PDB file of C-alpha atoms in Angstrom:
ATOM      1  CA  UNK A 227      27.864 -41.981  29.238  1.00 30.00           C
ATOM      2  CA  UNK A 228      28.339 -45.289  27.091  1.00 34.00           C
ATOM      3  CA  UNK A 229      25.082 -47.442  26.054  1.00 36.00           C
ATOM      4  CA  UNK A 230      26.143 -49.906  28.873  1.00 44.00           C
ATOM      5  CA  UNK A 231      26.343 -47.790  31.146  1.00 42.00           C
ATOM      6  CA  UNK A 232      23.118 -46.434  30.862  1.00 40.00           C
ATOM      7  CA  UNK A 233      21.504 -49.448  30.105  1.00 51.00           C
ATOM      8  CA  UNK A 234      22.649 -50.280  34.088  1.00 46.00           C
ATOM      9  CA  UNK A 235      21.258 -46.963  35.069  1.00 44.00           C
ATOM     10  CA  UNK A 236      17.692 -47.135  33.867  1.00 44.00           C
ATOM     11  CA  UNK A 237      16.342 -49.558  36.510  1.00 44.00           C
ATOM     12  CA  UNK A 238      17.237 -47.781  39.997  1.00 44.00           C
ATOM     13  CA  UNK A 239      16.652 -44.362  38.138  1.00 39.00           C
ATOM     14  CA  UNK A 240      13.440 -45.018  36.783  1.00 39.00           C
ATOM     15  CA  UNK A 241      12.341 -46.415  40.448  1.00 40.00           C
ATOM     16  CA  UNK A 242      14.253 -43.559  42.282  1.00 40.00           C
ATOM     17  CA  UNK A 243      12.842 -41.285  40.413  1.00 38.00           C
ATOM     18  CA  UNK A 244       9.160 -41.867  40.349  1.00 34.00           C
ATOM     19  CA  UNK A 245       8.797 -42.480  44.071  1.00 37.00           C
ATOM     20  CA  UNK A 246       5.957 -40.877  45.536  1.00 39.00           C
ATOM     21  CA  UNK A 247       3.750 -40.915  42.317  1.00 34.00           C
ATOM     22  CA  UNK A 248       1.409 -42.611  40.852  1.00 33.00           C
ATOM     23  CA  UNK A 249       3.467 -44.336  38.171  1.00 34.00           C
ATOM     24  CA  UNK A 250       5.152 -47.767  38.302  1.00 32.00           C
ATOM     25  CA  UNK A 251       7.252 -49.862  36.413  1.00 32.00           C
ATOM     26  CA  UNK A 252       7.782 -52.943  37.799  1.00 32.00           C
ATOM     27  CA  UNK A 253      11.358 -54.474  37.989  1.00 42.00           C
ATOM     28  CA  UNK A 254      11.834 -58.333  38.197  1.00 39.00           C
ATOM     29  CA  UNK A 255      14.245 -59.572  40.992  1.00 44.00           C
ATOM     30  CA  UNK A 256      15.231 -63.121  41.293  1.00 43.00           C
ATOM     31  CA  UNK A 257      13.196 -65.699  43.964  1.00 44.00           C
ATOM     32  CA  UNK A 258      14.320 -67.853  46.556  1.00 55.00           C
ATOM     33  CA  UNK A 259      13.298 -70.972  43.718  1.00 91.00           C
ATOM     34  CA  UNK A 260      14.288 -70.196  40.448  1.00 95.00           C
ATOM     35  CA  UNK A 261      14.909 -67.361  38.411  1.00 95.00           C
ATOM     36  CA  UNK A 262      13.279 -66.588  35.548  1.00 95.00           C
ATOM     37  CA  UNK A 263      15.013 -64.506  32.392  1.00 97.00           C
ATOM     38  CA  UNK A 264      13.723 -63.452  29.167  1.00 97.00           C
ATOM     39  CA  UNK A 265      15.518 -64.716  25.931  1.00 98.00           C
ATOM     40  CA  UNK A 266      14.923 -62.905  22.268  1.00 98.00           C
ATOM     41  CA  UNK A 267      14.971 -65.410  19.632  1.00 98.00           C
ATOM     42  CA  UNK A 268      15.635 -64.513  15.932  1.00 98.00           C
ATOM     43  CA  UNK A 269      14.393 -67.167  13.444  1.00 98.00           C
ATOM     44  CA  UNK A 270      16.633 -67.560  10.315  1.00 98.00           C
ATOM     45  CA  UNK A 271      16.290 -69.398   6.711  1.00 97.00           C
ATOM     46  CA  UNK A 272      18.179 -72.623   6.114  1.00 95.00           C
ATOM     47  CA  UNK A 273      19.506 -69.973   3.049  1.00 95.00           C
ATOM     48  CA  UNK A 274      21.238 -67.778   4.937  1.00 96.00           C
ATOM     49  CA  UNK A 275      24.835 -67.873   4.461  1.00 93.00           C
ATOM     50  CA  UNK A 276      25.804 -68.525   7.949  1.00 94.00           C
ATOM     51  CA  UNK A 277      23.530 -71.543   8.531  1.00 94.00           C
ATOM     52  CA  UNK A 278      23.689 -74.735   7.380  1.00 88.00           C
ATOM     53  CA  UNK A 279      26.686 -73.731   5.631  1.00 77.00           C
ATOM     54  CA  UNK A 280      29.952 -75.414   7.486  1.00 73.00           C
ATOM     55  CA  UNK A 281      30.602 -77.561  10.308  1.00 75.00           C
ATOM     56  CA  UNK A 282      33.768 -77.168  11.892  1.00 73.00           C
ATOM     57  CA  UNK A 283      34.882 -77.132  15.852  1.00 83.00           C
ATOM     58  CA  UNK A 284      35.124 -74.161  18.565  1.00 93.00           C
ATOM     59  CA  UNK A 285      36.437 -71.376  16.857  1.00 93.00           C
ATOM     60  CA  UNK A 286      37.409 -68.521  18.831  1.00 94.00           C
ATOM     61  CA  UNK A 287      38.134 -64.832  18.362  1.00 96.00           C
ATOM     62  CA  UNK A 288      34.636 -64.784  15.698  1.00 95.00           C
ATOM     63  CA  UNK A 289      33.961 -61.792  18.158  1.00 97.00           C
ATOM     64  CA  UNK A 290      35.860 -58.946  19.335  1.00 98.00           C
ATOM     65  CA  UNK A 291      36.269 -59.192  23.289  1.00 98.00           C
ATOM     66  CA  UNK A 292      34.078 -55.912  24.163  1.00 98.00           C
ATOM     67  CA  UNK A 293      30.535 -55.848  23.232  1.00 98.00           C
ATOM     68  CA  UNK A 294      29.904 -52.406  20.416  1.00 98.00           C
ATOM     69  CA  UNK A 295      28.305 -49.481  21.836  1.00 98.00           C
ATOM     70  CA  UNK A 296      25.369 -50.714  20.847  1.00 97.00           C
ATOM     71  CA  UNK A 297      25.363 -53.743  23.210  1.00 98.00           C
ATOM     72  CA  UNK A 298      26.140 -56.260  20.485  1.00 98.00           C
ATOM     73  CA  UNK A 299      28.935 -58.699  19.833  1.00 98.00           C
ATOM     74  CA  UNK A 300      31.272 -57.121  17.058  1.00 98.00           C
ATOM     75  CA  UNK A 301      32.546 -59.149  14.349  1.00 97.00           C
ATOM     76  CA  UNK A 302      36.165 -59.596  14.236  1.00 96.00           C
ATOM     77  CA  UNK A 303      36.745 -59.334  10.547  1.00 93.00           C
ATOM     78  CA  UNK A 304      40.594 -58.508  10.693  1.00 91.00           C
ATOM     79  CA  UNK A 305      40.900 -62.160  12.088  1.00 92.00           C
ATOM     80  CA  UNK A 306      37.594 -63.689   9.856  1.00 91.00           C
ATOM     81  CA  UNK A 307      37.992 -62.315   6.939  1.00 83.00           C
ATOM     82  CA  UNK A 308      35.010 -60.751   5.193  1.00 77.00           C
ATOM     83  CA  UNK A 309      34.404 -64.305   3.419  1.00 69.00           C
ATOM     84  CA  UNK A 310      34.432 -68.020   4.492  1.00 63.00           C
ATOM     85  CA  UNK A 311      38.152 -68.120   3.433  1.00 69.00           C
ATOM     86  CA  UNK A 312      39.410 -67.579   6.762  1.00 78.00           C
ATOM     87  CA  UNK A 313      36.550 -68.482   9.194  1.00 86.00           C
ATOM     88  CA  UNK A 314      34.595 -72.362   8.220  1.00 83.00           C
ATOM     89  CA  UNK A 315      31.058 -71.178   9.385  1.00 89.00           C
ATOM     90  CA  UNK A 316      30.795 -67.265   9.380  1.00 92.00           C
ATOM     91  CA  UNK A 317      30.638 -64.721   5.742  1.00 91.00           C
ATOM     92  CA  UNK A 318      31.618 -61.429   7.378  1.00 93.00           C
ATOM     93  CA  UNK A 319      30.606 -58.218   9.405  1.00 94.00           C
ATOM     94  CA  UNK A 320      27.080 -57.915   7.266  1.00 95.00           C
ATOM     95  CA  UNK A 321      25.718 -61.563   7.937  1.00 95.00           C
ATOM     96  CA  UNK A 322      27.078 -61.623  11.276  1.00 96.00           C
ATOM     97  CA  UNK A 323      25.204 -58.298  12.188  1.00 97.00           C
ATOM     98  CA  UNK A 324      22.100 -59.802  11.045  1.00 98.00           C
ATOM     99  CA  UNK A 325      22.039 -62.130  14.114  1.00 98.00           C
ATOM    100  CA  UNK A 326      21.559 -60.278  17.053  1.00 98.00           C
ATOM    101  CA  UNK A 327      19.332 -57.530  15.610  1.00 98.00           C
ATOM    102  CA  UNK A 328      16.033 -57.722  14.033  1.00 98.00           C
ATOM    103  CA  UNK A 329      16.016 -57.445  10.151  1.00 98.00           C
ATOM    104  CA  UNK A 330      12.902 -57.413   8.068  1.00 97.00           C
ATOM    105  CA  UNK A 331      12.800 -60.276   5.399  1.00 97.00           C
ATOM    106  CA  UNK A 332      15.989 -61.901   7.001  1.00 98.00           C
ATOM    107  CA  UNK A 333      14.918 -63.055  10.310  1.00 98.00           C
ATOM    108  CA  UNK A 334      11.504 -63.524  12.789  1.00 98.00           C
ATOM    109  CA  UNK A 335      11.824 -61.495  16.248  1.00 98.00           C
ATOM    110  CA  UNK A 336      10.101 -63.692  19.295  1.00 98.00           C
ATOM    111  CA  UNK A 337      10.781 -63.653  22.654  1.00 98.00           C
ATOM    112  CA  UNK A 338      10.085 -66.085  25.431  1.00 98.00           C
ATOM    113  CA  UNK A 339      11.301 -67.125  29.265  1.00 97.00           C
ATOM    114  CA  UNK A 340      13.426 -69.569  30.615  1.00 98.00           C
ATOM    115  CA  UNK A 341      13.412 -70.197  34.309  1.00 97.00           C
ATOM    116  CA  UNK A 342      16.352 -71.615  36.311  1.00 97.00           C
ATOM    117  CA  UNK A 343      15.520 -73.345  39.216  1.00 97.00           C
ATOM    118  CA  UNK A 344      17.823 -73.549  42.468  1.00 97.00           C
ATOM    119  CA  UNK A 345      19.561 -77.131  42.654  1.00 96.00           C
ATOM    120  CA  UNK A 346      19.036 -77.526  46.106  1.00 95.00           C
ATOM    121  CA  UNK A 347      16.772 -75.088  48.468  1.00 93.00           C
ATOM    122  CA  UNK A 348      18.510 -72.337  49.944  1.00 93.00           C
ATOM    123  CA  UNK A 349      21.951 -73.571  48.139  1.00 95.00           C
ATOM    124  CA  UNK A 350      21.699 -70.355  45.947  1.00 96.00           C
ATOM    125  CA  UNK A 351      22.969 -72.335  42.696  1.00 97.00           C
ATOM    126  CA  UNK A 352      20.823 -71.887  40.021  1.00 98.00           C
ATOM    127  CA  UNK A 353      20.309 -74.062  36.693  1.00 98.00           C
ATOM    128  CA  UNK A 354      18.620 -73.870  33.524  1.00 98.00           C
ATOM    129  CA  UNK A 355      19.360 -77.442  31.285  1.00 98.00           C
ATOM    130  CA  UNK A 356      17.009 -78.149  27.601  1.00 98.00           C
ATOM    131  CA  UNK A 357      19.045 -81.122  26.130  1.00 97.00           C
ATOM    132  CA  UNK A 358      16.199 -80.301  22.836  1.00 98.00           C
ATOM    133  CA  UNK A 359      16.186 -76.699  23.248  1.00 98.00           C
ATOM    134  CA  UNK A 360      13.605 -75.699  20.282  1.00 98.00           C
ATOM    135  CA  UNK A 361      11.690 -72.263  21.836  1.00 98.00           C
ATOM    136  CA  UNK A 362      10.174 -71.781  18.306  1.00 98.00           C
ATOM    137  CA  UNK A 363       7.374 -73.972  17.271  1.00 97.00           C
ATOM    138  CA  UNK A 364       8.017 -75.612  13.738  1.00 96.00           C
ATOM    139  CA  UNK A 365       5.315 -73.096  12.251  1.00 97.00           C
ATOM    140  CA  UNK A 366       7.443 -69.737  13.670  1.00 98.00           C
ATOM    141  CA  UNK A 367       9.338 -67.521  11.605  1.00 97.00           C
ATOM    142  CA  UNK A 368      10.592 -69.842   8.709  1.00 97.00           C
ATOM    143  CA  UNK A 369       9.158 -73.330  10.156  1.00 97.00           C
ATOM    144  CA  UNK A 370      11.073 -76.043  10.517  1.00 96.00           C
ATOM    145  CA  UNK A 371      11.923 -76.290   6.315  1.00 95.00           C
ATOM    146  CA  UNK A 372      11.493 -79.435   5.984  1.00 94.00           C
ATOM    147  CA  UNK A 373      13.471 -80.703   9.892  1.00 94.00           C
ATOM    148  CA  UNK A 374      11.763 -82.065  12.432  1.00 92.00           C
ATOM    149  CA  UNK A 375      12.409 -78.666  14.920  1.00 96.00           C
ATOM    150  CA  UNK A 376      12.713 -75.318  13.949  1.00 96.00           C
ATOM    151  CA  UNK A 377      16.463 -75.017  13.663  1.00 97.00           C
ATOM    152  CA  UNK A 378      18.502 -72.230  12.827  1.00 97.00           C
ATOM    153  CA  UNK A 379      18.220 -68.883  15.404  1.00 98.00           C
ATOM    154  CA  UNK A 380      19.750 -67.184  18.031  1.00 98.00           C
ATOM    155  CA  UNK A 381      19.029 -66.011  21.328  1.00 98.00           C
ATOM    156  CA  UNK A 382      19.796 -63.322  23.186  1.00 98.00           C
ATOM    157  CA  UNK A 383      19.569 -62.868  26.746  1.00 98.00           C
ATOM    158  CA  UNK A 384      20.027 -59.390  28.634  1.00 98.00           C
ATOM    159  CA  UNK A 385      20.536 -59.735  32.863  1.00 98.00           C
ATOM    160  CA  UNK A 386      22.372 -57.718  35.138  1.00 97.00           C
ATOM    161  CA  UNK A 387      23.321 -58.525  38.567  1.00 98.00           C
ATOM    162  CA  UNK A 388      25.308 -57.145  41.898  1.00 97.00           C
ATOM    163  CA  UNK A 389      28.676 -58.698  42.364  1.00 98.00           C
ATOM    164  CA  UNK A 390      28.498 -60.035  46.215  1.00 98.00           C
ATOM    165  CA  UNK A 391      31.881 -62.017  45.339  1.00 98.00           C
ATOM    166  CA  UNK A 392      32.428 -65.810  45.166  1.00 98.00           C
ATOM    167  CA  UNK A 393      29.785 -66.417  42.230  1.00 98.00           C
ATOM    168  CA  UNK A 394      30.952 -68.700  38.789  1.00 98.00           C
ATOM    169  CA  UNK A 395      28.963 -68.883  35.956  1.00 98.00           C
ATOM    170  CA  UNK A 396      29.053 -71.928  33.477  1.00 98.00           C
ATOM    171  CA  UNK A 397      27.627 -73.327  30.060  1.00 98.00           C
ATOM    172  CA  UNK A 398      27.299 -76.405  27.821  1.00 98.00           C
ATOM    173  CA  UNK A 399      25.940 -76.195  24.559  1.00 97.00           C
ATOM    174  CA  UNK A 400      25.938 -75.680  20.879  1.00 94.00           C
ATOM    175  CA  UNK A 401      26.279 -73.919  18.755  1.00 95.00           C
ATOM    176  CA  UNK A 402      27.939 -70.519  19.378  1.00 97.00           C
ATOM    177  CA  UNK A 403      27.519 -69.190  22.716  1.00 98.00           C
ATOM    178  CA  UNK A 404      29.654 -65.863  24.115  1.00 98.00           C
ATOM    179  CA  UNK A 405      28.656 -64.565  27.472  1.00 98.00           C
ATOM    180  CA  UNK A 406      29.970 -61.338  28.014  1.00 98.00           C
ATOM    181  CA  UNK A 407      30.482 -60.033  31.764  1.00 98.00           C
ATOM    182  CA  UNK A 408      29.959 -56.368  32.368  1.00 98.00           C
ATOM    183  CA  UNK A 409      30.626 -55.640  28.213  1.00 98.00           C
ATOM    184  CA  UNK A 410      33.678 -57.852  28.380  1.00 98.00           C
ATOM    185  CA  UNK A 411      34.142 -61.535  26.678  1.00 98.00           C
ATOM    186  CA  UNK A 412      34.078 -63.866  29.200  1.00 98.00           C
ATOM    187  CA  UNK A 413      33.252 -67.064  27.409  1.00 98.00           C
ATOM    188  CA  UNK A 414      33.931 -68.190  24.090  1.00 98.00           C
ATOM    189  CA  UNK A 415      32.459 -71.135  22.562  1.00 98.00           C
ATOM    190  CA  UNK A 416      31.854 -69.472  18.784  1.00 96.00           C
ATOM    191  CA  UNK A 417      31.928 -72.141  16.035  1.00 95.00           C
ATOM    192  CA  UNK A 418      29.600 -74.761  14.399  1.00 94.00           C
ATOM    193  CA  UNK A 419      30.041 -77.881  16.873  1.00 94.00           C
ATOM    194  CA  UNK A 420      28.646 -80.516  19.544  1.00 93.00           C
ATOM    195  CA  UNK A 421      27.610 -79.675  22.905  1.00 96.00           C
ATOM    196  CA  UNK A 422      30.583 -77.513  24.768  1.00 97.00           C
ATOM    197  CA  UNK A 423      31.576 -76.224  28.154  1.00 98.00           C
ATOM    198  CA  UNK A 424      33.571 -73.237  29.832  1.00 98.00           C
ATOM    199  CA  UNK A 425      33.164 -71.484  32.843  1.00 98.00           C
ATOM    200  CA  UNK A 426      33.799 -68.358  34.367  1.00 98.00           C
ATOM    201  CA  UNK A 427      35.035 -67.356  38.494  1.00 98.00           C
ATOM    202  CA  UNK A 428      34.368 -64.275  38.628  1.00 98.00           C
ATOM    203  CA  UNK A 429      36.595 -63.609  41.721  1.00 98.00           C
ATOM    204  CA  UNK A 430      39.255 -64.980  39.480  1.00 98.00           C
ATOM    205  CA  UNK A 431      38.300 -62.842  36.531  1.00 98.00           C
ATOM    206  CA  UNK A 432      37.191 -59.552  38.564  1.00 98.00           C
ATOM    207  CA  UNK A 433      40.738 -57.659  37.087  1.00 98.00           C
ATOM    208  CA  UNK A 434      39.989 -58.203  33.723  1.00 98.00           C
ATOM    209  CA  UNK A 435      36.239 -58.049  33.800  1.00 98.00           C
ATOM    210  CA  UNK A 436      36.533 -54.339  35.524  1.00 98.00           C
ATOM    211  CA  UNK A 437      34.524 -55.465  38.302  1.00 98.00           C
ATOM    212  CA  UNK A 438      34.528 -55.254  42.291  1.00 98.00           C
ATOM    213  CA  UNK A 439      31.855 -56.555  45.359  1.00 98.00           C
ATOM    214  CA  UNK A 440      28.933 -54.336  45.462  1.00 98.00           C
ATOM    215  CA  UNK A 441      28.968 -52.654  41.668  1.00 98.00           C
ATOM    216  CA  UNK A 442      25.930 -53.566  39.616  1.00 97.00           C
ATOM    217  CA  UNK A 443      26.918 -55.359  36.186  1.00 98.00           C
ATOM    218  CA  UNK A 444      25.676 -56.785  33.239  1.00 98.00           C
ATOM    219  CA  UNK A 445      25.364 -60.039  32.126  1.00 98.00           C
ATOM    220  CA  UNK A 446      24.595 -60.502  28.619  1.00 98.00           C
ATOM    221  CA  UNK A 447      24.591 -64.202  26.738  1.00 98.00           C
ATOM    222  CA  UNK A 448      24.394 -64.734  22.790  1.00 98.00           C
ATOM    223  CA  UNK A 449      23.445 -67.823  21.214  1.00 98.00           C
ATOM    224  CA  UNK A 450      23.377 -69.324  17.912  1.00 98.00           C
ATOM    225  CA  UNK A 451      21.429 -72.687  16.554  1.00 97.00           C
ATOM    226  CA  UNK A 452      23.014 -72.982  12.973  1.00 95.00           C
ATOM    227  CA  UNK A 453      22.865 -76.534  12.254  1.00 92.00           C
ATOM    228  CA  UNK A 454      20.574 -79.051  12.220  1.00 92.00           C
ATOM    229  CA  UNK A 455      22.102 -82.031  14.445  1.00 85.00           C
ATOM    230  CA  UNK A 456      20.572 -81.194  18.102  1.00 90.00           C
ATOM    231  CA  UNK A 457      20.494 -78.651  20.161  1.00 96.00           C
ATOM    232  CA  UNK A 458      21.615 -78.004  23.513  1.00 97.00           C
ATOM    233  CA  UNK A 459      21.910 -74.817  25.875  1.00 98.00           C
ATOM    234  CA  UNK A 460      22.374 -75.127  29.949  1.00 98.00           C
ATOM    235  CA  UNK A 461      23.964 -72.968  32.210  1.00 98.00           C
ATOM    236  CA  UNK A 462      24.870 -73.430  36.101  1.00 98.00           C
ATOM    237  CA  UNK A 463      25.240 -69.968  38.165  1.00 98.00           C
ATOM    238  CA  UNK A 464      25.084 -68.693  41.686  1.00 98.00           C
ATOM    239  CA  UNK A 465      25.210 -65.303  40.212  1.00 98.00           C
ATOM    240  CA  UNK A 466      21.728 -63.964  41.201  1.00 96.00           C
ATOM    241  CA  UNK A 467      20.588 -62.593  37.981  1.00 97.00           C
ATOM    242  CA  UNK A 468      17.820 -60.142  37.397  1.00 96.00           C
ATOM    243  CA  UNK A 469      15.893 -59.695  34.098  1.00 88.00           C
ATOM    244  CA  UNK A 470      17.144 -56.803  31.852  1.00 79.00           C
ATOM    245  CA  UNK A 471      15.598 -57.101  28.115  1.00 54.00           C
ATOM    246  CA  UNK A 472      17.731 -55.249  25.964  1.00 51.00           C
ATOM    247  CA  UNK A 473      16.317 -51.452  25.385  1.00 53.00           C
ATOM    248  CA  UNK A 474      17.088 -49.684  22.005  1.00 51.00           C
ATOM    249  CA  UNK A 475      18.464 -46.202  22.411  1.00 46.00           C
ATOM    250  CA  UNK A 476      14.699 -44.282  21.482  1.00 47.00           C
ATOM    251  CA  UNK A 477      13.702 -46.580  24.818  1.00 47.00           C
ATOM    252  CA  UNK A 478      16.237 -45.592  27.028  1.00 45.00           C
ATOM    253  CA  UNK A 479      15.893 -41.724  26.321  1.00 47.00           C
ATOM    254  CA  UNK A 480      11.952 -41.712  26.749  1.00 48.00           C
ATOM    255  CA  UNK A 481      12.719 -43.772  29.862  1.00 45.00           C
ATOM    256  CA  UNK A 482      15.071 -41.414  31.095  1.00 45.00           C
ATOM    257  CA  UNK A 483      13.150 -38.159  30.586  1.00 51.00           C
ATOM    258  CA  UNK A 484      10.145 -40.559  32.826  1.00 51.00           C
ATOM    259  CA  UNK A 485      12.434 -40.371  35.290  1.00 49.00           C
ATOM    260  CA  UNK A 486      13.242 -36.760  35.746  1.00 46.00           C
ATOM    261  CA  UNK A 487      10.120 -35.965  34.552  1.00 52.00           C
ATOM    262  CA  UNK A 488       8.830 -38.206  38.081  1.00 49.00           C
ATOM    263  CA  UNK A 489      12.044 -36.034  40.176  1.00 44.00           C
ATOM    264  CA  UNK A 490      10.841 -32.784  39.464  1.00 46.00           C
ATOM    265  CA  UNK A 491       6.987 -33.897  40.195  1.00 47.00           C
ATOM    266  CA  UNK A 492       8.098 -35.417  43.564  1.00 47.00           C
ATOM    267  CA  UNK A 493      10.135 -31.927  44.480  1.00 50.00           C
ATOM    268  CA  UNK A 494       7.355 -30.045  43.622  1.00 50.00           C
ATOM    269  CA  UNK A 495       4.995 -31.834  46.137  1.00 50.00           C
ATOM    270  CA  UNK A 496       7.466 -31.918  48.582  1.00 48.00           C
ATOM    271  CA  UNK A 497       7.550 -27.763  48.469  1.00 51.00           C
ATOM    272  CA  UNK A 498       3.776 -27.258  47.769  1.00 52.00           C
TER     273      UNK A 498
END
């Protein structure tokens, strides 16, 4: 079984499986109002080499179009290089790695919430807009080094969702942002530049994102800050989202033997 696929298992197993005992584990589900998601936010130095280093446009194909088995975006070096020589803003697979995962004396691992509210009650379109999106204060991680925000991180956001059919998904903002649908690239905004849009259908894009009405997908958005000159990071969805922070592998295998551990509890009452 791949690390997506049991990252979508976990939820209904763990709650499946400890029904009738004492143990619970809550699992958030999205309200009528808003929804709320949780983002992990990586502080980085001014200093390293893929911040505050170029300033181009949208540069696509940075990433490889399937996330790694380790739920990650993976660097495409064969079209990047592993220098600045063939991409303006990134340095190659070993910076680039540094991003999304947490890497003592490199980066500063927070983690906060961001709520999208509906637009208009019962209209089940929800939106999340920060024109000065700055979740670090300017004493986090690095501090602000000298700017007037803390600039220079990333976010990651982990969601999953059940397809019901008819839902989009959109974004503005800078700088980087890939959203990847059920482990596949479905936006690409990569690059050092000014607020930027795309959107997805995913009725449109069901074919190539291996995905049909009633399966239970993931959702997963990454996010980079690597300039100083504003910040910006919306997104418009009627995809009903549910919180799903990202579990590393040691998680995911003590949550899993939880879970049978809570089956073969609930047989054994059942036959006492």
């Amino acid at each position: 079984m791949s690390f997506l696929g049991t990252k979508a298992l976990i939820p209904g197993l763990v709650a499946g499986a400890i029904a009738g005992t004492s143990l619970m584990i809550p699992v958030q589900s999205a309200s009528a109002a808003s929804i709320t998601v949780t983002a992990t936010i990586r502080d980085f130095s001014s200093a390293h080499a893929d911040f505050q280093q170029g300033i181009g446009a949208l540069e696509p194909g940075i990433v490889f179009s399937a996330l790694g088995v380790d739920g990650k975006p993976v660097y495409n070096a064969a079209l990047k290089g592993t220098t600045d020589a063939s991409s303006v803003t990134t340095n190659g697979t070993a910076n680039f790695n540094q991003w999304y995962n947490d890497t003592p004396g490199i980066n500063h691992t927070f983690t906060t919430s961001l709520v999208a509210t509906e637009t208009a009650p019962g209209s089940g379109v929800f939106s999340y807009t920060n024109g000065s999106y700055f979740p670090l204060s300017s004493t986090d991680g690095f501090g602000h080094e000298g700017n007037g925000s803390n600039f220079h991180f990333t976010t990651e956001i982990n969601t999953q969702f059940t397809y019901q059919g008819g839902e989009t998904f959109s974004f503005t903002g800078d700088d980087d942002v890939w959203v990847f649908i059920n482990g596949i690239l479905a936006i690409d905004l990569g690059g050092v530049h000014g607020p930027a849009s795309d959107s997805v259908s995913l009725d449109s894009a069901a074919a190539a994102l291996g995905i049909s009405t009633g399966g239970v997908y993931d959702l997963d958005i990454f996010h980079a800050e690597r300039q100083t000159t504003g910040s910006n990071f919306n997104f418009t969805t009627s995809i009903a989202l549910v919180d799903s922070p990202a579990i590393p592998e040691p998680g995911m295998l003590a949550l899993l033997a939880i879970g049978f551990g809570g089956i073969l509890i609930a047989q054994r009452r059942k036959t006492a």
